[in-house]
PDB file of C-alpha atoms in Angstrom:
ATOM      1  CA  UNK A1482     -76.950  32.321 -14.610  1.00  0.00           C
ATOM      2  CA  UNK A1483     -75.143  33.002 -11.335  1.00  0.00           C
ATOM      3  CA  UNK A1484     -77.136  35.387  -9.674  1.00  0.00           C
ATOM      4  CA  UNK A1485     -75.585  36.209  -5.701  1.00  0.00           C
ATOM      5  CA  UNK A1486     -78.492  37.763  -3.514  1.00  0.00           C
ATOM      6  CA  UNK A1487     -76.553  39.714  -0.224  1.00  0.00           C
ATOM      7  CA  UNK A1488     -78.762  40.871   2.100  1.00  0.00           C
ATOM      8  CA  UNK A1489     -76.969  43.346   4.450  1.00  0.00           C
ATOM      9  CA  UNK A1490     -79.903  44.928   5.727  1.00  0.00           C
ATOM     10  CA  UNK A1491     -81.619  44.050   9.160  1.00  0.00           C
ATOM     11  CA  UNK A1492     -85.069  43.334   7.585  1.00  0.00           C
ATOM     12  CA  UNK A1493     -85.887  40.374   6.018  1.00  0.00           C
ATOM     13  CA  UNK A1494     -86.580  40.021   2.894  1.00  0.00           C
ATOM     14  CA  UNK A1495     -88.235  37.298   0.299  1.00  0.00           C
ATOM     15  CA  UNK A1496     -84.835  36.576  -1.805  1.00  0.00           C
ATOM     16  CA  UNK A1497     -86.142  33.832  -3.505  1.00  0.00           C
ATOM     17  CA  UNK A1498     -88.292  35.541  -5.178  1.00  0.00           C
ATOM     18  CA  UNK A1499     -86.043  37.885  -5.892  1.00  0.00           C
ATOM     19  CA  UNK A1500     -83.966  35.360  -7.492  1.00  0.00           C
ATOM     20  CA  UNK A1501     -86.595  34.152  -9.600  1.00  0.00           C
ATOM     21  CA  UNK A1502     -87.438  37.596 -10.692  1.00  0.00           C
ATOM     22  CA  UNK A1503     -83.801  38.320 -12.189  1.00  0.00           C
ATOM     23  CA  UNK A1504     -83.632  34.536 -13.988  1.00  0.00           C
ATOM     24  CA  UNK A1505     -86.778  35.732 -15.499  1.00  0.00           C
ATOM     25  CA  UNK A1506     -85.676  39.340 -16.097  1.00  0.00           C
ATOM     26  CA  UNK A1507     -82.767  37.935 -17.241  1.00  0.00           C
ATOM     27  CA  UNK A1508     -84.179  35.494 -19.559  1.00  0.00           C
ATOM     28  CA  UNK A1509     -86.409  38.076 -21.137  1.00  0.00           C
ATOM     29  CA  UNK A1510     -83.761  40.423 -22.234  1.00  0.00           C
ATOM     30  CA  UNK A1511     -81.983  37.598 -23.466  1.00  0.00           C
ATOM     31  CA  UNK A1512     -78.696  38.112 -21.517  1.00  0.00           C
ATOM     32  CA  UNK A1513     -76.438  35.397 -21.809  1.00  0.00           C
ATOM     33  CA  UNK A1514     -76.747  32.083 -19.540  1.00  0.00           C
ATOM     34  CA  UNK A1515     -73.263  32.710 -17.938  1.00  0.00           C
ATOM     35  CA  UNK A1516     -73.565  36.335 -17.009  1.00  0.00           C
ATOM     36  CA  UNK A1517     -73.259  37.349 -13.406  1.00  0.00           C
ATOM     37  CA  UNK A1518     -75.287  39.522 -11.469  1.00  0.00           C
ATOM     38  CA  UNK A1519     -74.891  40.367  -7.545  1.00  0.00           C
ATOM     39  CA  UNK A1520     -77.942  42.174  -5.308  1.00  0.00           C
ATOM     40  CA  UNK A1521     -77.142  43.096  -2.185  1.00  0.00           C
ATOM     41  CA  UNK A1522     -79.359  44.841   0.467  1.00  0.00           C
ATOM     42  CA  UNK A1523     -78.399  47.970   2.412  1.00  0.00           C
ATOM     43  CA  UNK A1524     -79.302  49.690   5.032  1.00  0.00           C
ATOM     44  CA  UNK A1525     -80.419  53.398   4.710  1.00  0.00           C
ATOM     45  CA  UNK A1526     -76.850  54.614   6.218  1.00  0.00           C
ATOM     46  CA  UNK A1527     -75.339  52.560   3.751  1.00  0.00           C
ATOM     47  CA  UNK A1528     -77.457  53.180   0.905  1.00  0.00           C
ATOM     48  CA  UNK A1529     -76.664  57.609   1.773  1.00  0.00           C
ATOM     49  CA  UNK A1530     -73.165  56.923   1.540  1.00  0.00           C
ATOM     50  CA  UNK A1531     -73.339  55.032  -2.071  1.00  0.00           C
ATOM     51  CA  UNK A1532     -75.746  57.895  -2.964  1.00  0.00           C
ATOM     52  CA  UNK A1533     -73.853  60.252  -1.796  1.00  0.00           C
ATOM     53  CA  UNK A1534     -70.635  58.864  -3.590  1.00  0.00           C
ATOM     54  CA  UNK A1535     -71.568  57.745  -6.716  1.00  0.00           C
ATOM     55  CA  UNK A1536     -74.684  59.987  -7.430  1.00  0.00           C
ATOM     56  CA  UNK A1537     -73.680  63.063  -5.453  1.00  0.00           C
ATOM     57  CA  UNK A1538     -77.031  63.760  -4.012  1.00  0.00           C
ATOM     58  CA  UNK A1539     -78.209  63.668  -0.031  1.00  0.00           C
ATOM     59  CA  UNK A1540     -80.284  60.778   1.638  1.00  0.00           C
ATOM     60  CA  UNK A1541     -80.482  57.063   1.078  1.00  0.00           C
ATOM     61  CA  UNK A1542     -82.854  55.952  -2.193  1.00  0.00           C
ATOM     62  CA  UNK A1543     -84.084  52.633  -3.204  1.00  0.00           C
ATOM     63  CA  UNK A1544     -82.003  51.264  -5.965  1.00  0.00           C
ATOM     64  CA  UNK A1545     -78.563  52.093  -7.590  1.00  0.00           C
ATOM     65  CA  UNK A1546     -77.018  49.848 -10.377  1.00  0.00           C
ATOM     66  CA  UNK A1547     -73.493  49.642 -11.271  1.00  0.00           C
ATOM     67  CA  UNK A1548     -72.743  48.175 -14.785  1.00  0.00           C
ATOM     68  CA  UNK A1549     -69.691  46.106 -15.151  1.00  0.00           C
ATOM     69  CA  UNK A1550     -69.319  44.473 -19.064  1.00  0.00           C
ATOM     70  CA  UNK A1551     -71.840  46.888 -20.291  1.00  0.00           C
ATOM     71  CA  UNK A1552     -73.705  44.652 -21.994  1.00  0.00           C
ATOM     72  CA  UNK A1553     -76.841  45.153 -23.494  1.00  0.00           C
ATOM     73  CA  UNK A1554     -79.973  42.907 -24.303  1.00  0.00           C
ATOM     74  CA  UNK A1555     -79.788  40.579 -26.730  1.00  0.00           C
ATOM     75  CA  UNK A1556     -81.934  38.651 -29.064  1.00  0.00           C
ATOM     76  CA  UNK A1557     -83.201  34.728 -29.112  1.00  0.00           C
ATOM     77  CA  UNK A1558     -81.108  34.227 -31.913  1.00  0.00           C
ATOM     78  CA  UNK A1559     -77.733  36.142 -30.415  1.00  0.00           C
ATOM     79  CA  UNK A1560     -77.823  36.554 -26.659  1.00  0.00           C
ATOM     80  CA  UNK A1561     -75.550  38.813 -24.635  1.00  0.00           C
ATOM     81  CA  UNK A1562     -72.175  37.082 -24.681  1.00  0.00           C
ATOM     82  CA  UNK A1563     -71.610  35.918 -21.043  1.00  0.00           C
ATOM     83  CA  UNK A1564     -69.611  38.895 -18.965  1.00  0.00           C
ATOM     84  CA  UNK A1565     -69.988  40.330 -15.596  1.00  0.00           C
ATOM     85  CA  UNK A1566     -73.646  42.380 -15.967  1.00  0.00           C
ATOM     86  CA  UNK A1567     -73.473  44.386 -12.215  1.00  0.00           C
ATOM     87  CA  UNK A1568     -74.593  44.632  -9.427  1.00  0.00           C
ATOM     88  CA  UNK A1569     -77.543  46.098  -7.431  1.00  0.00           C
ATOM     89  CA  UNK A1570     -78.027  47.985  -4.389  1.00  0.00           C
ATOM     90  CA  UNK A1571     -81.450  47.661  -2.634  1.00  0.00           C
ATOM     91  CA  UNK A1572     -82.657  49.610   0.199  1.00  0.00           C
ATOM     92  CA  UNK A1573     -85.433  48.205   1.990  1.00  0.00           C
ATOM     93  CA  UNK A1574     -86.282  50.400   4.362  1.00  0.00           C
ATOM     94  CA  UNK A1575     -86.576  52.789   1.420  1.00  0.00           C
ATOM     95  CA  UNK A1576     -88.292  50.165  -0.522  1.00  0.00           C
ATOM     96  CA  UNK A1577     -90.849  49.616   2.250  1.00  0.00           C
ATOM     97  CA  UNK A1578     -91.945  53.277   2.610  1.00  0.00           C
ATOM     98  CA  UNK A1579     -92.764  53.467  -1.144  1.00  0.00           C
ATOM     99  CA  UNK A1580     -94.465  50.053  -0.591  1.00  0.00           C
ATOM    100  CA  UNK A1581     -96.668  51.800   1.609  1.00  0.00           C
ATOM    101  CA  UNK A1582     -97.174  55.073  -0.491  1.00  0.00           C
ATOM    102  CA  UNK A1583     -98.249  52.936  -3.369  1.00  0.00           C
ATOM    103  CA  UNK A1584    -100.312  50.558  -1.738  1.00  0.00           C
ATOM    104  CA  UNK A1585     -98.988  47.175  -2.126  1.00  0.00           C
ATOM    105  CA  UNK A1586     -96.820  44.892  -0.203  1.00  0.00           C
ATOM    106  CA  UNK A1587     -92.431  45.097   0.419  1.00  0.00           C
ATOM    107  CA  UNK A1588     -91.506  42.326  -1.606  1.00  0.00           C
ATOM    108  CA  UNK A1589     -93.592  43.750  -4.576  1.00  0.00           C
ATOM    109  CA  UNK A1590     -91.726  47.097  -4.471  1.00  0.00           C
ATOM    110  CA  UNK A1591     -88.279  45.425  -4.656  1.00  0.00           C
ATOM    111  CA  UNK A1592     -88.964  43.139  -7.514  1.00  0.00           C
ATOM    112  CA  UNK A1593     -90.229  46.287  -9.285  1.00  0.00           C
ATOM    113  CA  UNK A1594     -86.635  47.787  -8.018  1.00  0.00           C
ATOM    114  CA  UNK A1595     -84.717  44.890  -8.915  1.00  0.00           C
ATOM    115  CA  UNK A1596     -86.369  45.024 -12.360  1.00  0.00           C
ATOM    116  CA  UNK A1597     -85.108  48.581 -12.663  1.00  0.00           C
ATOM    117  CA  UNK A1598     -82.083  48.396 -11.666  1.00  0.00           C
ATOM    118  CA  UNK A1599     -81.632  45.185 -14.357  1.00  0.00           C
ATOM    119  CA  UNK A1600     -82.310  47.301 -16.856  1.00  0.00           C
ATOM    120  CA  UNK A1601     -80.337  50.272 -15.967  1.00  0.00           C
ATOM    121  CA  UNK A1602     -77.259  47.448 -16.035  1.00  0.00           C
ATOM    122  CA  UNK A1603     -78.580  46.655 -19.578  1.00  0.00           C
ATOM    123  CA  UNK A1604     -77.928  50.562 -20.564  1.00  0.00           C
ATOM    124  CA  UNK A1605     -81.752  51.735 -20.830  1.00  0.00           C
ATOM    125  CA  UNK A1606     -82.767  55.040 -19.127  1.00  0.00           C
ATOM    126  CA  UNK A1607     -85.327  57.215 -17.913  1.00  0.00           C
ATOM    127  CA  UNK A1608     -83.554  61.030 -18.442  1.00  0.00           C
ATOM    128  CA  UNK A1609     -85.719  61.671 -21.484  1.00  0.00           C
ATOM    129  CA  UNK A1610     -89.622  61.448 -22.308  1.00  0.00           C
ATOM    130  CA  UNK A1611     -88.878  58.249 -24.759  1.00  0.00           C
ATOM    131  CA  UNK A1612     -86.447  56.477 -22.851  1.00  0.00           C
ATOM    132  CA  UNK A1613     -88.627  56.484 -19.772  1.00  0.00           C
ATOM    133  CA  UNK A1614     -91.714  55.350 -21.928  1.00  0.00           C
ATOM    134  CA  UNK A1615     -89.211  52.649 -23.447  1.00  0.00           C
ATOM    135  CA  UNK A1616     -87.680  51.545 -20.134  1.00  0.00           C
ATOM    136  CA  UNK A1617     -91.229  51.536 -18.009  1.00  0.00           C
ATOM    137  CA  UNK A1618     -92.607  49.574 -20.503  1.00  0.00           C
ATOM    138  CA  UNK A1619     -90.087  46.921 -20.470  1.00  0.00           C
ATOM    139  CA  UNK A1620     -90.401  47.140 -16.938  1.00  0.00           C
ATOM    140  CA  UNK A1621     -93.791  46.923 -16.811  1.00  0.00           C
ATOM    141  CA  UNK A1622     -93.875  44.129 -19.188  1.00  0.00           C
ATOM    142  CA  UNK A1623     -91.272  41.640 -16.912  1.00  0.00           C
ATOM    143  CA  UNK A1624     -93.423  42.173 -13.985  1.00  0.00           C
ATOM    144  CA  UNK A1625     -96.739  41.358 -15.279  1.00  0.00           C
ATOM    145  CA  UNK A1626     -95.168  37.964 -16.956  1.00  0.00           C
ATOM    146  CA  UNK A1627     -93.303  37.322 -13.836  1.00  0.00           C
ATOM    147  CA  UNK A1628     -96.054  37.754 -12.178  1.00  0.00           C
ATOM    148  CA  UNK A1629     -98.421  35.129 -14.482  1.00  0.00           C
ATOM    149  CA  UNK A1630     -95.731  32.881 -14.141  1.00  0.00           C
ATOM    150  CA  UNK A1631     -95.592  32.789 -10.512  1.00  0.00           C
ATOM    151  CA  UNK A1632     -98.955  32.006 -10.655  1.00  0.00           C
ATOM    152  CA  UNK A1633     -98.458  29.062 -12.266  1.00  0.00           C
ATOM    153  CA  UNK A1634     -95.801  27.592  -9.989  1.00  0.00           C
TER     154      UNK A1634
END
């Protein structure tokens, strides 16, 4: 999987573990060994003008995802085929302040982003009542096995 973490932004960040995170995100949706993914992370000036742009709506947020192949999760037996999957736009300094709100520490708040924005590149959404319950869940689901697994290592 050729995963290409850019981070743009002037605070430092834990991309290894980011990395790890989208292998395993990755992995779990079943998306095809040879698909690429790029993160890269903004600042908030950068991060208004993509929201701005693409979204049409003021201020800088914490993720945006832009699908390339539009491919969608596959199954152990037939994975994605390989393609280009997206790319991801972090904010930190977004991320951080939500951190904060939500008690718990930077790096957990962009693997939770990362995770989202994944599946937003994978086609699921959170517009209606089922789709968020759907996508949250998945969401919800990557984290807590990312998380056992990084207790392992």
């Amino acid at each position: 999987m050729s995963i290409e973490i850019n981070n743009e932004s002037a605070i430092e960040v834990d991309e290894a573990a980011i990395q790890r995170l989208a292998v395993y995100a990755l992995d779990a949706m079943h998306v095809h060994r040879d698909a690429e993914l790029a993160i890269v992370l903004v600042d908030e000036g950068a991060m208004e003008q993509l929201h701005v742009q693409w979204m049409d709506e003021p201020g800088p947020t914490d993720v945006l995802s832009f699908p390339m192949d539009e491919l969608r999760p596959g199954t152990e037996e037939t994975p994605t085929p390989p393609g280009l999957l997206g790319d991801i736009v972090l904010c930190p300094q977004v991320a951080e302040s939500q951190a904060r709100t939500a008690g718990h520490g930077l790096v957990d708040e962009l693997l939770l982003l990362t995770t989202h924005g994944i599946l937003h590149l994978l086609g699921f959404d959170h517009a209606e009542p089922d789709e968020e319950k759907e996508m949250f869940g998945i969401q919800r689901d990557i984290l807590v096995g990312f998380a056992m697994q990084e207790r392992r290592r």
